[in-house]
Coordinates of C-alpha atoms and ligand atoms in Angstrom, one line a residue:
M185 CA 137.3 -26.0 291.4
A186 CA 135.6 -27.0 294.6
S187 CA 132.8 -26.6 297.1
V188 CA 133.6 -25.4 300.7
T189 CA 131.9 -26.6 303.9
Y190 CA 132.0 -25.2 307.3
D191 CA 130.7 -28.0 309.5
D192 CA 129.8 -26.7 313.0
V193 CA 133.0 -24.6 313.2
V194 CA 133.8 -23.0 316.5
K195 CA 136.6 -20.6 317.0
K196 CA 137.7 -19.3 320.4
F197 CA 140.5 -17.0 321.3
G198 CA 141.1 -17.9 324.9
E199 CA 137.7 -17.8 326.6
N200 CA 136.3 -15.6 323.9
T201 CA 134.1 -17.4 321.4
V202 CA 134.4 -15.6 318.1
L203 CA 132.7 -18.1 315.8
H204 CA 129.6 -20.0 317.1
N205 CA 128.8 -23.2 315.3
I206 CA 129.2 -21.9 311.8
N207 CA 127.5 -24.1 309.2
I208 CA 127.9 -23.0 305.6
N209 CA 127.9 -24.9 302.3
V210 CA 129.4 -22.9 299.5
E211 CA 128.8 -24.6 296.2
D212 CA 131.3 -25.1 293.5
K213 CA 131.7 -21.9 291.4
E214 CA 129.5 -19.9 293.8
F215 CA 130.2 -16.3 294.8
L216 CA 129.4 -16.3 298.5
V217 CA 129.6 -13.1 300.4
L218 CA 130.0 -13.1 304.2
V219 CA 128.8 -9.7 305.4
G220 CA 128.4 -8.2 308.9
P221 CA 129.6 -5.3 311.0
S222 CA 133.2 -4.8 312.0
G223 CA 134.3 -7.3 314.7
C224 CA 131.6 -9.9 314.0
G225 CA 134.2 -12.6 313.0
K226 CA 134.3 -12.4 309.2
S227 CA 138.1 -12.3 308.9
T228 CA 138.5 -15.0 311.4
A229 CA 136.1 -17.2 309.4
L230 CA 138.2 -16.7 306.3
R231 CA 141.5 -17.2 308.1
C232 CA 140.2 -20.5 309.5
L233 CA 139.3 -21.7 306.0
A234 CA 142.8 -20.6 304.8
G235 CA 144.4 -22.5 307.6
L236 CA 145.9 -19.3 309.2
E237 CA 143.9 -20.0 312.4
E238 CA 143.3 -23.3 314.0
I239 CA 139.7 -24.0 314.7
T240 CA 138.5 -25.0 318.2
A241 CA 135.8 -27.5 317.1
G242 CA 134.1 -28.7 313.9
R243 CA 135.5 -29.4 310.5
I244 CA 136.3 -27.6 307.3
L245 CA 136.1 -29.3 303.9
I246 CA 137.2 -28.2 300.5
G247 CA 135.5 -30.4 298.0
D248 CA 135.3 -33.8 299.7
R249 CA 138.6 -33.3 301.4
D250 CA 138.7 -32.6 305.1
V251 CA 141.3 -29.9 305.4
T252 CA 140.9 -29.2 309.1
N253 CA 144.4 -30.3 309.9
I254 CA 146.0 -29.6 306.5
A255 CA 148.7 -26.9 306.2
P256 CA 147.6 -23.6 304.5
K257 CA 149.9 -24.1 301.5
D258 CA 148.3 -27.5 300.8
R259 CA 144.6 -26.3 300.8
D260 CA 144.6 -25.1 297.2
I261 CA 143.2 -21.7 298.0
A262 CA 144.5 -18.1 297.5
M263 CA 143.6 -15.1 299.6
V264 CA 143.5 -11.4 298.7
F265 CA 143.8 -9.3 301.9
Q266 CA 142.6 -5.8 302.7
S267 CA 146.2 -4.6 303.0
Y268 CA 147.6 -5.8 299.7
A269 CA 151.0 -6.5 301.3
L270 CA 153.0 -6.3 298.1
Y271 CA 156.8 -6.6 298.3
P272 CA 157.9 -3.0 297.8
H273 CA 161.3 -3.8 296.4
M274 CA 159.9 -6.2 293.8
S275 CA 158.4 -5.4 290.4
V276 CA 154.8 -6.1 289.6
Y277 CA 155.9 -9.2 287.6
D278 CA 158.0 -10.5 290.5
N279 CA 155.3 -9.8 293.1
M280 CA 152.9 -11.9 291.0
A281 CA 155.5 -14.6 290.2
F282 CA 156.9 -14.9 293.8
G283 CA 154.6 -17.6 295.1
L284 CA 155.0 -19.7 292.0
K285 CA 158.8 -19.5 292.2
L286 CA 158.7 -20.7 295.8
R287 CA 156.7 -23.7 294.6
K288 CA 159.4 -24.4 291.9
T289 CA 156.9 -23.9 289.1
P290 CA 158.8 -24.0 285.7
R291 CA 159.8 -20.6 284.5
A292 CA 157.9 -20.8 281.2
E293 CA 154.7 -21.7 283.1
I294 CA 155.2 -18.8 285.5
D295 CA 155.6 -16.5 282.6
R296 CA 152.5 -17.7 280.9
R297 CA 150.4 -17.4 284.0
V298 CA 151.7 -13.9 285.0
K299 CA 151.1 -12.5 281.6
E300 CA 147.7 -14.0 281.3
A301 CA 146.6 -12.7 284.7
A302 CA 148.1 -9.3 283.9
E303 CA 146.1 -9.0 280.7
M304 CA 143.0 -10.2 282.4
L305 CA 143.4 -7.4 285.0
G306 CA 144.4 -4.7 282.6
L307 CA 147.9 -4.4 284.0
V308 CA 149.0 -5.1 280.5
D309 CA 147.0 -3.9 277.6
K310 CA 148.7 -3.9 274.2
E311 CA 146.0 -1.8 272.5
K312 CA 146.3 0.9 275.1
K313 CA 150.0 0.5 275.2
V314 CA 149.9 -0.2 279.0
D315 CA 152.5 -2.4 280.6
L316 CA 152.9 -2.1 284.4
L317 CA 154.8 -5.4 284.9
G318 CA 158.2 -3.6 285.3
R319 CA 156.9 -1.1 287.9
K320 CA 157.4 -1.2 291.6
P321 CA 154.3 -1.0 293.9
K322 CA 155.0 2.6 294.9
Q323 CA 154.8 3.6 291.2
L324 CA 151.2 2.4 291.1
S325 CA 147.8 3.9 292.0
G326 CA 145.8 2.3 294.8
G327 CA 143.5 0.6 292.2
Q328 CA 146.5 -0.8 290.3
R329 CA 148.0 -2.2 293.5
Q330 CA 144.7 -3.8 294.3
R331 CA 144.8 -5.5 290.9
V332 CA 148.3 -6.8 291.4
A333 CA 147.1 -8.3 294.7
V334 CA 144.3 -10.0 292.8
G335 CA 146.8 -11.1 290.1
R336 CA 149.0 -12.7 292.7
A337 CA 146.1 -14.9 293.7
I338 CA 145.0 -15.7 290.1
V339 CA 148.4 -17.0 289.1
R340 CA 148.1 -19.7 291.8
E341 CA 145.1 -21.1 289.9
P342 CA 143.5 -22.1 293.2
A343 CA 140.3 -24.1 293.7
V344 CA 138.9 -21.3 295.9
F345 CA 139.5 -17.6 296.1
L346 CA 139.2 -15.8 299.4
F347 CA 138.8 -12.0 299.5
D348 CA 138.9 -10.0 302.8
E349 CA 137.5 -6.5 302.2
P350 CA 139.7 -6.0 299.1
L351 CA 138.0 -2.7 298.2
S352 CA 138.2 -0.8 301.5
N353 CA 141.3 1.2 300.5
L354 CA 139.8 2.5 297.3
D355 CA 137.8 5.7 296.8
A356 CA 134.1 5.4 296.2
K357 CA 134.1 5.6 292.4
L358 CA 136.9 3.1 292.0
R359 CA 135.1 0.8 294.5
V360 CA 132.1 0.7 292.2
E361 CA 134.3 -0.1 289.1
T362 CA 136.4 -2.7 290.9
R363 CA 133.2 -4.3 292.2
A364 CA 132.1 -4.9 288.6
S365 CA 135.5 -6.1 287.5
I366 CA 135.6 -8.7 290.4
S367 CA 132.2 -9.9 289.3
K368 CA 133.5 -10.3 285.7
L369 CA 136.6 -12.1 287.0
H370 CA 134.4 -14.6 288.7
Q371 CA 132.4 -15.2 285.5
R372 CA 135.6 -15.7 283.6
L373 CA 137.5 -17.9 286.1
Q374 CA 134.4 -20.0 286.9
T375 CA 135.9 -20.7 290.4
T376 CA 134.5 -20.6 293.9
F377 CA 134.8 -17.1 295.5
I378 CA 134.3 -16.4 299.1
Y379 CA 134.3 -12.6 299.8
V380 CA 134.1 -10.8 303.1
T381 CA 132.9 -7.3 303.5
H382 CA 131.1 -5.0 306.0
D383 CA 129.4 -3.2 303.1
Q384 CA 125.9 -4.6 302.3
V385 CA 125.9 -2.9 298.9
E386 CA 129.0 -4.9 297.9
A387 CA 127.3 -8.0 299.2
M388 CA 124.0 -7.3 297.3
T389 CA 125.7 -6.5 294.0
M390 CA 128.2 -9.3 293.8
A391 CA 126.9 -12.3 295.7
S392 CA 125.1 -15.3 294.4
R393 CA 124.3 -15.9 298.0
I394 CA 125.0 -13.9 301.2
A395 CA 125.6 -15.0 304.7
V396 CA 124.8 -12.3 307.2
M397 CA 126.8 -12.5 310.4
K398 CA 126.5 -10.9 313.8
D399 CA 128.6 -11.6 316.9
G400 CA 130.0 -14.8 315.3
V401 CA 126.6 -16.2 314.5
I402 CA 125.2 -16.6 311.0
Q403 CA 121.9 -14.8 311.0
Q404 CA 120.6 -15.8 307.6
L405 CA 122.1 -17.3 304.4
D406 CA 120.2 -16.8 301.2
T407 CA 120.1 -15.0 297.8
P408 CA 120.3 -11.2 297.9
Q409 CA 116.7 -10.9 296.8
T410 CA 115.4 -13.3 299.5
L411 CA 117.4 -11.4 302.2
Y412 CA 115.8 -8.2 301.0
D413 CA 112.3 -9.5 300.6
R414 CA 112.1 -12.0 303.5
P415 CA 114.6 -11.1 306.2
D416 CA 114.4 -13.7 309.1
N417 CA 115.0 -11.2 311.9
V418 CA 115.3 -7.5 312.8
F419 CA 119.1 -7.5 312.4
V420 CA 119.0 -8.8 308.8
A421 CA 116.1 -6.5 307.9
G422 CA 118.0 -3.5 309.2
F423 CA 121.3 -4.4 307.7
I424 CA 120.3 -5.2 304.1
G425 CA 119.0 -2.2 302.2
S426 CA 119.9 1.5 302.2
P427 CA 118.5 3.7 303.6
A428 CA 117.7 1.0 306.2
M429 CA 114.2 -0.4 306.9
N430 CA 112.1 1.8 309.2
F431 CA 111.0 0.1 312.4
F432 CA 108.1 1.1 314.7
D433 CA 107.3 -0.3 318.1
A434 CA 103.8 -1.5 317.9
R435 CA 101.0 -3.7 319.2
L436 CA 99.1 -6.1 317.1
V437 CA 95.4 -6.0 317.9
K438 CA 92.2 -7.5 316.6
A439 CA 89.5 -4.9 315.8
D440 CA 86.2 -5.5 313.9
G441 CA 87.5 -8.9 312.6
A442 CA 90.6 -7.3 311.1
L443 CA 94.2 -7.1 312.4
V444 CA 95.5 -3.7 313.1
V445 CA 99.1 -2.6 313.9
E446 CA 99.0 0.2 316.5
C447 CA 102.1 2.3 316.3
G448 CA 101.1 4.9 318.9
A449 CA 100.5 8.0 316.8
F450 CA 99.1 6.0 313.9
A451 CA 97.7 2.6 313.1
V452 CA 97.6 0.5 309.9
K453 CA 95.2 -2.2 309.0
V454 CA 96.8 -5.5 307.9
P455 CA 95.7 -6.5 304.4
E456 CA 93.5 -9.6 304.6
N457 CA 95.8 -11.7 302.4
K458 CA 98.7 -11.0 304.8
A459 CA 96.8 -11.6 308.1
G460 CA 97.0 -15.4 308.3
P461 CA 100.4 -15.9 309.9
Y462 CA 100.0 -12.8 312.1
L463 CA 96.7 -14.0 313.8
A464 CA 98.5 -16.0 316.5
H465 CA 100.3 -12.8 317.6
A466 CA 97.2 -10.7 318.1
G467 CA 97.5 -8.9 321.5
R468 CA 101.3 -9.0 321.4
Q469 CA 104.1 -6.4 321.2
V470 CA 105.6 -6.4 317.7
M471 CA 108.0 -4.4 315.5
F472 CA 106.4 -3.1 312.3
G473 CA 108.9 -2.7 309.5
V474 CA 108.5 -0.9 306.2
R475 CA 111.3 0.0 303.8
P476 CA 111.8 3.6 302.7
E477 CA 111.0 2.6 299.1
D478 CA 107.6 1.3 300.2
L479 CA 106.6 4.8 301.4
H480 CA 105.1 6.9 298.6
D481 CA 103.7 10.3 297.9
P482 CA 100.1 9.2 297.4
H483 CA 99.9 11.0 294.0
Y484 CA 102.7 8.7 292.7
A485 CA 102.0 5.5 294.5
P486 CA 102.0 2.4 292.3
P487 CA 98.4 1.3 291.3
G488 CA 96.8 -1.6 293.0
I489 CA 98.7 -1.8 296.2
H490 CA 97.2 -2.2 299.6
Q491 CA 98.1 1.1 301.2
A492 CA 97.7 2.9 304.5
L493 CA 97.7 6.7 304.5
V494 CA 99.6 8.4 307.3
E495 CA 99.8 12.1 308.2
T496 CA 103.4 13.0 308.7
N497 CA 105.6 16.0 309.4
V498 CA 108.4 16.6 306.9
D499 CA 111.6 17.4 308.8
V500 CA 114.1 17.3 306.0
T501 CA 114.0 16.6 302.2
E502 CA 117.0 15.5 300.2
L503 CA 116.7 15.7 296.4
M504 CA 118.7 12.9 294.8
G505 CA 117.6 13.7 291.2
N506 CA 115.8 10.4 290.5
E507 CA 114.1 10.4 293.9
V508 CA 113.6 12.4 297.0
F509 CA 114.5 11.2 300.5
L510 CA 111.9 12.5 303.0
Y511 CA 112.9 12.5 306.7
L512 CA 109.5 12.2 308.3
R513 CA 108.0 12.3 311.8
V514 CA 104.8 11.0 313.4
G515 CA 104.6 11.5 317.1
E516 CA 107.8 9.9 318.5
N517 CA 108.6 8.0 315.4
N518 CA 111.3 9.3 312.9
F519 CA 111.5 7.5 309.6
V520 CA 112.7 7.9 306.0
G521 CA 110.7 7.7 302.8
R522 CA 112.2 7.4 299.2
V523 CA 109.6 9.0 297.0
D524 CA 109.0 10.2 293.5
P525 CA 110.9 13.5 292.7
R526 CA 107.7 15.2 291.6
T527 CA 106.5 15.2 295.3
Q528 CA 105.2 18.5 296.6
A529 CA 106.3 17.6 300.2
R530 CA 108.2 20.5 301.7
I531 CA 110.4 20.9 304.8
G532 CA 108.4 22.0 307.8
Q533 CA 105.1 21.1 306.3
K534 CA 102.7 18.2 306.7
A535 CA 102.6 15.5 304.1
Q536 CA 100.3 12.5 303.6
I537 CA 102.3 9.3 303.0
A538 CA 101.1 6.1 301.5
M539 CA 102.7 3.0 303.1
N540 CA 102.7 -0.1 300.8
L541 CA 101.5 -2.8 303.1
D542 CA 102.0 -5.6 300.6
N543 CA 105.6 -5.3 301.6
M544 CA 105.2 -4.8 305.3
H545 CA 107.2 -6.8 307.8
L546 CA 106.3 -7.8 311.4
F547 CA 108.7 -9.0 314.0
D548 CA 108.2 -10.5 317.4
K549 CA 109.3 -7.8 319.8
E550 CA 110.9 -10.3 322.2
T551 CA 112.7 -12.6 319.9
E552 CA 113.1 -10.1 317.0
R553 CA 112.3 -13.0 314.6
A554 CA 110.1 -12.4 311.6
I555 CA 106.5 -13.5 312.0
R556 CA 105.4 -15.7 309.1
Ligands
ADP228 P1 135.8 -8.8 311.4 O1 136.7 -9.3 310.3 O2 134.3 -9.2 311.2 O3 135.9 -7.3 311.6 P2 137.5 -10.4 313.1 O4 137.3 -11.8 312.6 O5 138.7 -9.7 312.7 O6 136.2 -9.5 312.8 O7 137.4 -10.4 314.7 C1 136.4 -11.0 315.4 C2 136.7 -10.9 316.9 O8 137.8 -11.7 317.2 C3 137.0 -9.5 317.4 O9 136.4 -9.4 318.6 C4 138.5 -9.6 317.5 O10 138.9 -8.7 318.5 C5 138.8 -11.0 317.9 N1 140.1 -11.5 317.4 C6 140.5 -11.5 316.1 N2 141.7 -12.0 316.0 C7 142.1 -12.3 317.3 C8 143.3 -12.8 317.9 N3 144.4 -13.2 317.1 N4 143.4 -12.9 319.3 C9 142.3 -12.6 320.0 N5 141.2 -12.1 319.5 C10 141.1 -11.9 318.2
MG229 MG1 138.0 -8.2 309.1

């Protein structure tokens, strides 16, 4: 069991800097998810921690121990890769036992750990009369192979588990199930997990904290709820949440003692209780952000919100059963609303939309940083 620290870690490949001064403190037993688009440096960050890549500058600590120059096998971590890389000629049992055999772990101990992990992962289930330990990888489904790869990490009983996009090869339904079982596994093992994915839904559902990365730079590191409620910049605001936050190029102006966000074809008045931090930006270009779930059919808007009513054109409607996605247009602006399924909004017609300004976001147009 251990904490993990990236202390000003820089990684270059030749002249190309892939990780820029990464600082992360992962607490003991935490489930930290590192999320960002493909190519932003997530795998490199994990591989540096595992010791599979040498870092260019900075330090990496596991617990209090500086492991920067320690060999991978002595770092007390286990990694589950996207490609499970099981040995095709070995049984499930032998695949899971292999690493322990190399370490000369006593046979009885290997047997205990493999069987315990196999039961934990449902590879052996006496009640259901399931026992996959004798099978070869090619006799397994994708989901079962994925569990063997996780089992191979569990038997090592490491201080830290690393996962690099372990669900990407599974179909959508299995991904959802496996997501839940990895969360349960974390509960059960009470060990530090560091999990890399490009999928913000995986990040939101599993993480105790999320580090959002772009171009080798950590953009924000916080709890899922804080990232959603208080994104620090336009990138995080647009990355977390689905469908993504709507953004409007706008100008913040003072009119009749109030602040108004002028978005071209429409304008909204900033609620008084939100105006404080925005005042200094009056007269400047900003980006106005509002999430699809903060747009409502006015008939079904939650009571008591500060709302702005906007006339929109409805380009497309998508009925999801529990809600309707409205693809809306005002002037040059296209945006999405997630509204009550009882809405009467229809394709090709106009619809009045209530924007919940209690949850509005404003960003500086130049720096793209949240104005607070
Ligand atoms: P992610 O996992 O977020 O998709 P990676 O960490 O794999 O991103 O890659 C980050 C960047 O580093 C990419 O631009 C990639 O091309 C580059 N990169 C990764 N590994 C190497 C390597 N061994 N040599 C040179 N460049 C690499
Ligand atoms: Mg990767």
